[in-house]
Backbone as ProteinMPNN parsed JSONL, in Angstrom:
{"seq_chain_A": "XXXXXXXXXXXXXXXXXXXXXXXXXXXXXXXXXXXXXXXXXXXXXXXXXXXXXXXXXXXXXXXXXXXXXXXXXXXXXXXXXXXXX", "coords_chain_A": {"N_chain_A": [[20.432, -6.28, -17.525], [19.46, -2.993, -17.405], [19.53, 1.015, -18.104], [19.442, 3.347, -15.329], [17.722, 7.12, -15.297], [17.785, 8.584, -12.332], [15.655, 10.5, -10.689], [14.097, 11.506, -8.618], [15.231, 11.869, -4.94], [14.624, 11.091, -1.474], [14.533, 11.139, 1.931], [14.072, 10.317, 5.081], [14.107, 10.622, 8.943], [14.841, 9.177, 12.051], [15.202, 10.869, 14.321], [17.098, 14.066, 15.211], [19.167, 15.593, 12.402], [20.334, 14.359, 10.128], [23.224, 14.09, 7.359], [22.879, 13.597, 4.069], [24.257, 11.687, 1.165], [24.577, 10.733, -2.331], [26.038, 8.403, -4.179], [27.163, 7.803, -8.238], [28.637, 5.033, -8.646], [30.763, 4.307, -11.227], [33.368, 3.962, -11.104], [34.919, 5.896, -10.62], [33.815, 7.41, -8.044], [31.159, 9.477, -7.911], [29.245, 12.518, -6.771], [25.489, 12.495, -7.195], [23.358, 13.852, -5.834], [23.178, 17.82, -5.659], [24.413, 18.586, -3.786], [25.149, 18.171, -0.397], [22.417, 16.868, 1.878], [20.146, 17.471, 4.551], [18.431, 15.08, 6.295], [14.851, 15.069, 7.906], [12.979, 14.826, 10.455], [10.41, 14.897, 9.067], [10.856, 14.474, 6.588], [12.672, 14.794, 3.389], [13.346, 16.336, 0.442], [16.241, 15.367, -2.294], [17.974, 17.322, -4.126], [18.842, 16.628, -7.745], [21.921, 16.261, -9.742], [21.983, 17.045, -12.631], [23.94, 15.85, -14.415], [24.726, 13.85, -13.557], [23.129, 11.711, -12.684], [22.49, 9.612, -14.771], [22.522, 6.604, -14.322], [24.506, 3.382, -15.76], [23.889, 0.038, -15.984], [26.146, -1.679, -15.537], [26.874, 0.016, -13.154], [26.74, 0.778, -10.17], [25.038, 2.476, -6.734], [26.087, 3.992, -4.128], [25.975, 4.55, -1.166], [25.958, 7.465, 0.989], [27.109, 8.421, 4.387], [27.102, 11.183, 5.523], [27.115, 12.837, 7.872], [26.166, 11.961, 11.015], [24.23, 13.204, 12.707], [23.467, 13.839, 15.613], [21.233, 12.401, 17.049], [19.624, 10.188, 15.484], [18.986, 7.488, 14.944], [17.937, 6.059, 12.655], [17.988, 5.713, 9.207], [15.597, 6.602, 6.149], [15.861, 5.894, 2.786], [14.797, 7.0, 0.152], [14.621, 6.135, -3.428], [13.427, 7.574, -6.112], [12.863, 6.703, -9.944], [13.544, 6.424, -13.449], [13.371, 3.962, -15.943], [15.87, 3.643, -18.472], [15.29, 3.799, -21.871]], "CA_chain_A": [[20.112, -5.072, -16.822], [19.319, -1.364, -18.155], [20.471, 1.758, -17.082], [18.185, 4.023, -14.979], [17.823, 8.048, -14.486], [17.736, 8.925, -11.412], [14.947, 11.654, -10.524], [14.08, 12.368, -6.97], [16.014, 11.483, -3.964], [13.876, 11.491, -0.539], [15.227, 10.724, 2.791], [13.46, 11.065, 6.429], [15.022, 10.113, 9.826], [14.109, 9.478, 13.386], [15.103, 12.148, 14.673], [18.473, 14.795, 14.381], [19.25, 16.424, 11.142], [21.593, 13.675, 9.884], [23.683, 14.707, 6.345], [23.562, 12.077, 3.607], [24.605, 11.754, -0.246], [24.169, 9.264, -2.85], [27.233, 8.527, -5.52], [27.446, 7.071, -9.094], [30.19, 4.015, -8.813], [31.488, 3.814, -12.06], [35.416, 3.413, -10.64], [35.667, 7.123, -9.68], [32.275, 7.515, -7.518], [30.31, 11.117, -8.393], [27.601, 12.619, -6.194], [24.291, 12.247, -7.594], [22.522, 15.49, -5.435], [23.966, 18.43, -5.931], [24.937, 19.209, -2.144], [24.556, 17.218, 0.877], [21.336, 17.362, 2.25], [19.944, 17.178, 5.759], [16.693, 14.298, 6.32], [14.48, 15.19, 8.787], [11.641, 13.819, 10.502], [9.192, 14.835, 7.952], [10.957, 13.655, 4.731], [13.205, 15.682, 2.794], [14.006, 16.005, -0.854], [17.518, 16.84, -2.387], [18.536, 18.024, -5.259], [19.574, 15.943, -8.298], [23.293, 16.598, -10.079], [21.554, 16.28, -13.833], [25.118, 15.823, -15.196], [25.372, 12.532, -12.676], [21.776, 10.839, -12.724], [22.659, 8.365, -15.219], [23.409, 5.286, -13.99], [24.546, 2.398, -16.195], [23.401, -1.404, -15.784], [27.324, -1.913, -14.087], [27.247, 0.955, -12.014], [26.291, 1.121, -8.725], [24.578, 3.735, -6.596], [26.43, 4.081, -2.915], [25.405, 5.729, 0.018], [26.901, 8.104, 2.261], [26.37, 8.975, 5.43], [28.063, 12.605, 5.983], [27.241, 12.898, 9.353], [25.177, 11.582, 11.823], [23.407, 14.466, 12.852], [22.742, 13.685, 16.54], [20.07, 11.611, 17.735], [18.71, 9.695, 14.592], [19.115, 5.917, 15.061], [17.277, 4.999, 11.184], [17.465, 6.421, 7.76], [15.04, 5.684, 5.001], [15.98, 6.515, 1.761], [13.513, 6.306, -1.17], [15.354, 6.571, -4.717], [12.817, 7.308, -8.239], [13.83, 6.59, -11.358], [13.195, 5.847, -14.927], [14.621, 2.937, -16.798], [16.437, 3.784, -19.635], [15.089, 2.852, -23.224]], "C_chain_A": [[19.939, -3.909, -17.778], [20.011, -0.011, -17.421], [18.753, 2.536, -16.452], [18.661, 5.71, -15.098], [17.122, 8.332, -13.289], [16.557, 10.233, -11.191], [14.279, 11.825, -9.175], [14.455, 11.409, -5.726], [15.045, 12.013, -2.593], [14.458, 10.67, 0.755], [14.371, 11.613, 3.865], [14.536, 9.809, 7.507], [14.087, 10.085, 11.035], [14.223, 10.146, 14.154], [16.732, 12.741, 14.339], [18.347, 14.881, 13.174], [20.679, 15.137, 10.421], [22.035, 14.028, 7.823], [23.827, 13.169, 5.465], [23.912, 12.198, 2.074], [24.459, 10.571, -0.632], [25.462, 9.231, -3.93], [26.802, 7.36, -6.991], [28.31, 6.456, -9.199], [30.413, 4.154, -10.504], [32.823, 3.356, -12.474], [35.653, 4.5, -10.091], [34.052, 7.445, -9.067], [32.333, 9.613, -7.555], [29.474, 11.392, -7.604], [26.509, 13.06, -6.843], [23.772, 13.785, -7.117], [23.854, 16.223, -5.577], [24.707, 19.192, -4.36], [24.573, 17.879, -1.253], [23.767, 17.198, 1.282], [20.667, 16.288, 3.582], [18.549, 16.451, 5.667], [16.222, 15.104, 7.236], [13.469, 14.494, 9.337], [10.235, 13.484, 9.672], [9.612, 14.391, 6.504], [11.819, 15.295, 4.276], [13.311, 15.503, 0.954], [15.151, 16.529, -1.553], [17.387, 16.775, -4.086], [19.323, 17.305, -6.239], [20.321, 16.915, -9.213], [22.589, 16.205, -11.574], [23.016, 15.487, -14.748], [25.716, 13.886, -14.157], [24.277, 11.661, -12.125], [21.141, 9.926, -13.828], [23.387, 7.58, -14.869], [23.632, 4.343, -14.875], [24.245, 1.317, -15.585], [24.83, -1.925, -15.215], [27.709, -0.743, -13.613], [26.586, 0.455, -10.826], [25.758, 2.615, -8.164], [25.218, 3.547, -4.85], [25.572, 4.762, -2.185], [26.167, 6.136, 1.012], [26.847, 9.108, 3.421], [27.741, 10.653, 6.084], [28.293, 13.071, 7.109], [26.059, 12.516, 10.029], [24.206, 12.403, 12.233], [22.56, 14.174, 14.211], [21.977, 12.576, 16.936], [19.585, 10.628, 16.553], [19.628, 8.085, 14.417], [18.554, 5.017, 13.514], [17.567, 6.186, 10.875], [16.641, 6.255, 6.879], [15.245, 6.96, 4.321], [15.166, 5.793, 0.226], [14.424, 7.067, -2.911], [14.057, 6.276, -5.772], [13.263, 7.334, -9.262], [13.172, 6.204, -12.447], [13.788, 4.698, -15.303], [14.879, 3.666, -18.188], [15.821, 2.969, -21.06], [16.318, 2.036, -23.85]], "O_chain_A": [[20.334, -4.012, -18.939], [20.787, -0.005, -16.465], [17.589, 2.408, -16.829], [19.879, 5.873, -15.022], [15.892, 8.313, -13.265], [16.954, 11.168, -11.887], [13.963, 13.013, -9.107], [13.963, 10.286, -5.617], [14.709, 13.197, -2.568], [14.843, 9.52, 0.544], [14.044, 12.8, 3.831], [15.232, 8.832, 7.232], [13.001, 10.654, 11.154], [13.292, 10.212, 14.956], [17.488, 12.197, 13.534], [17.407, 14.271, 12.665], [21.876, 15.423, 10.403], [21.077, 14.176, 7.064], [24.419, 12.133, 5.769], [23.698, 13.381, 1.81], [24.279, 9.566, 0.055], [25.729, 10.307, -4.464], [26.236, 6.285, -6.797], [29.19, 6.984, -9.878], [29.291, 3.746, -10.8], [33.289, 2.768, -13.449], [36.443, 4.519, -9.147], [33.179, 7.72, -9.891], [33.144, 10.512, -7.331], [28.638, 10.495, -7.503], [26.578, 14.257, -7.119], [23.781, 14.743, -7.89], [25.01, 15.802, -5.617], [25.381, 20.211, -4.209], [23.875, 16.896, -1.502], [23.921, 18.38, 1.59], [20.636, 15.062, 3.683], [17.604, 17.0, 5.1], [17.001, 15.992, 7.584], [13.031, 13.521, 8.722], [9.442, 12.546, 9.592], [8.894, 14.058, 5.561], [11.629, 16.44, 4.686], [13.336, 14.39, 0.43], [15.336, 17.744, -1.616], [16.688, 16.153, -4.886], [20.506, 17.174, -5.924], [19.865, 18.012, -9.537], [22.597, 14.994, -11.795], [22.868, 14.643, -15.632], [26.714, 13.169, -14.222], [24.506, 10.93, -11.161], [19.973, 9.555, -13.948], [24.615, 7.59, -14.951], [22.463, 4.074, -15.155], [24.291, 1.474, -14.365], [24.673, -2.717, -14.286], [28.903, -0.446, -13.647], [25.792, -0.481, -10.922], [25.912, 3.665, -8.788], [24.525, 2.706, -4.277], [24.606, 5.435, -2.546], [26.876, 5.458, 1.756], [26.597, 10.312, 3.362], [28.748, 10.811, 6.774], [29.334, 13.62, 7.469], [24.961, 12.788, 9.545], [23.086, 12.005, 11.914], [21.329, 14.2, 14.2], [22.73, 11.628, 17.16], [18.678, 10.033, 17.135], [20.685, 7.837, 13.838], [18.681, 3.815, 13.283], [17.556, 7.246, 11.499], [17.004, 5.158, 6.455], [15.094, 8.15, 4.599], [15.061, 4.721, -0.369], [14.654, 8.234, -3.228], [13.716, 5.163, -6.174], [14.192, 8.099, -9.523], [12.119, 5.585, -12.294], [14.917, 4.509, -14.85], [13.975, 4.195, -18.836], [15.902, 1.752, -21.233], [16.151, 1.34, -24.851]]}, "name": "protein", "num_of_chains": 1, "seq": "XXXXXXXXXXXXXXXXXXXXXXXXXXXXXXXXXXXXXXXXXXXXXXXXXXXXXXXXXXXXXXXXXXXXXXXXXXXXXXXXXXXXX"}
């Protein structure tokens, strides 16, 4: 494996404003954006944590759903990234 950075985080929903975050596992999990940030139906983009958008090749990347935000039955979340040289 390699490691990746992380560079834009995009998330839409089916409907409601639902709150979501992304973490770096490395044993103490980190959030990746720098706030929580609400999807919506049109697509959102949040805000990457530059200090927490390297991942290593045994990390992990979680997901976390902050709140439901009403009505929204799906999430899609689209993660870009680099690989690491």
């Amino acid at each position: 494996g390699r490691g990746i950075t992380v560079t834009e985080v995009w998330c839409e929903s089916d409907g409601g404003t639902p709150a979501i975050n992304l973490q770096r596992d490395d044993g103490t999990p980190a959030n990746i954006l720098t706030v929580n940030f609400s999807c919506t139906t049109s697509g959102a983009t949040g805000t990457i944590d530059t200090n927490e958008d390297n991942v290593a090749d045994t990390q992990r990347i979680d997901f976390i759903m902050v709140t439901a935000g009403g009505t929204a039955k799906r999430v899609t979340v689209v993660i870009r990234y680099q690989i690491d040289p």
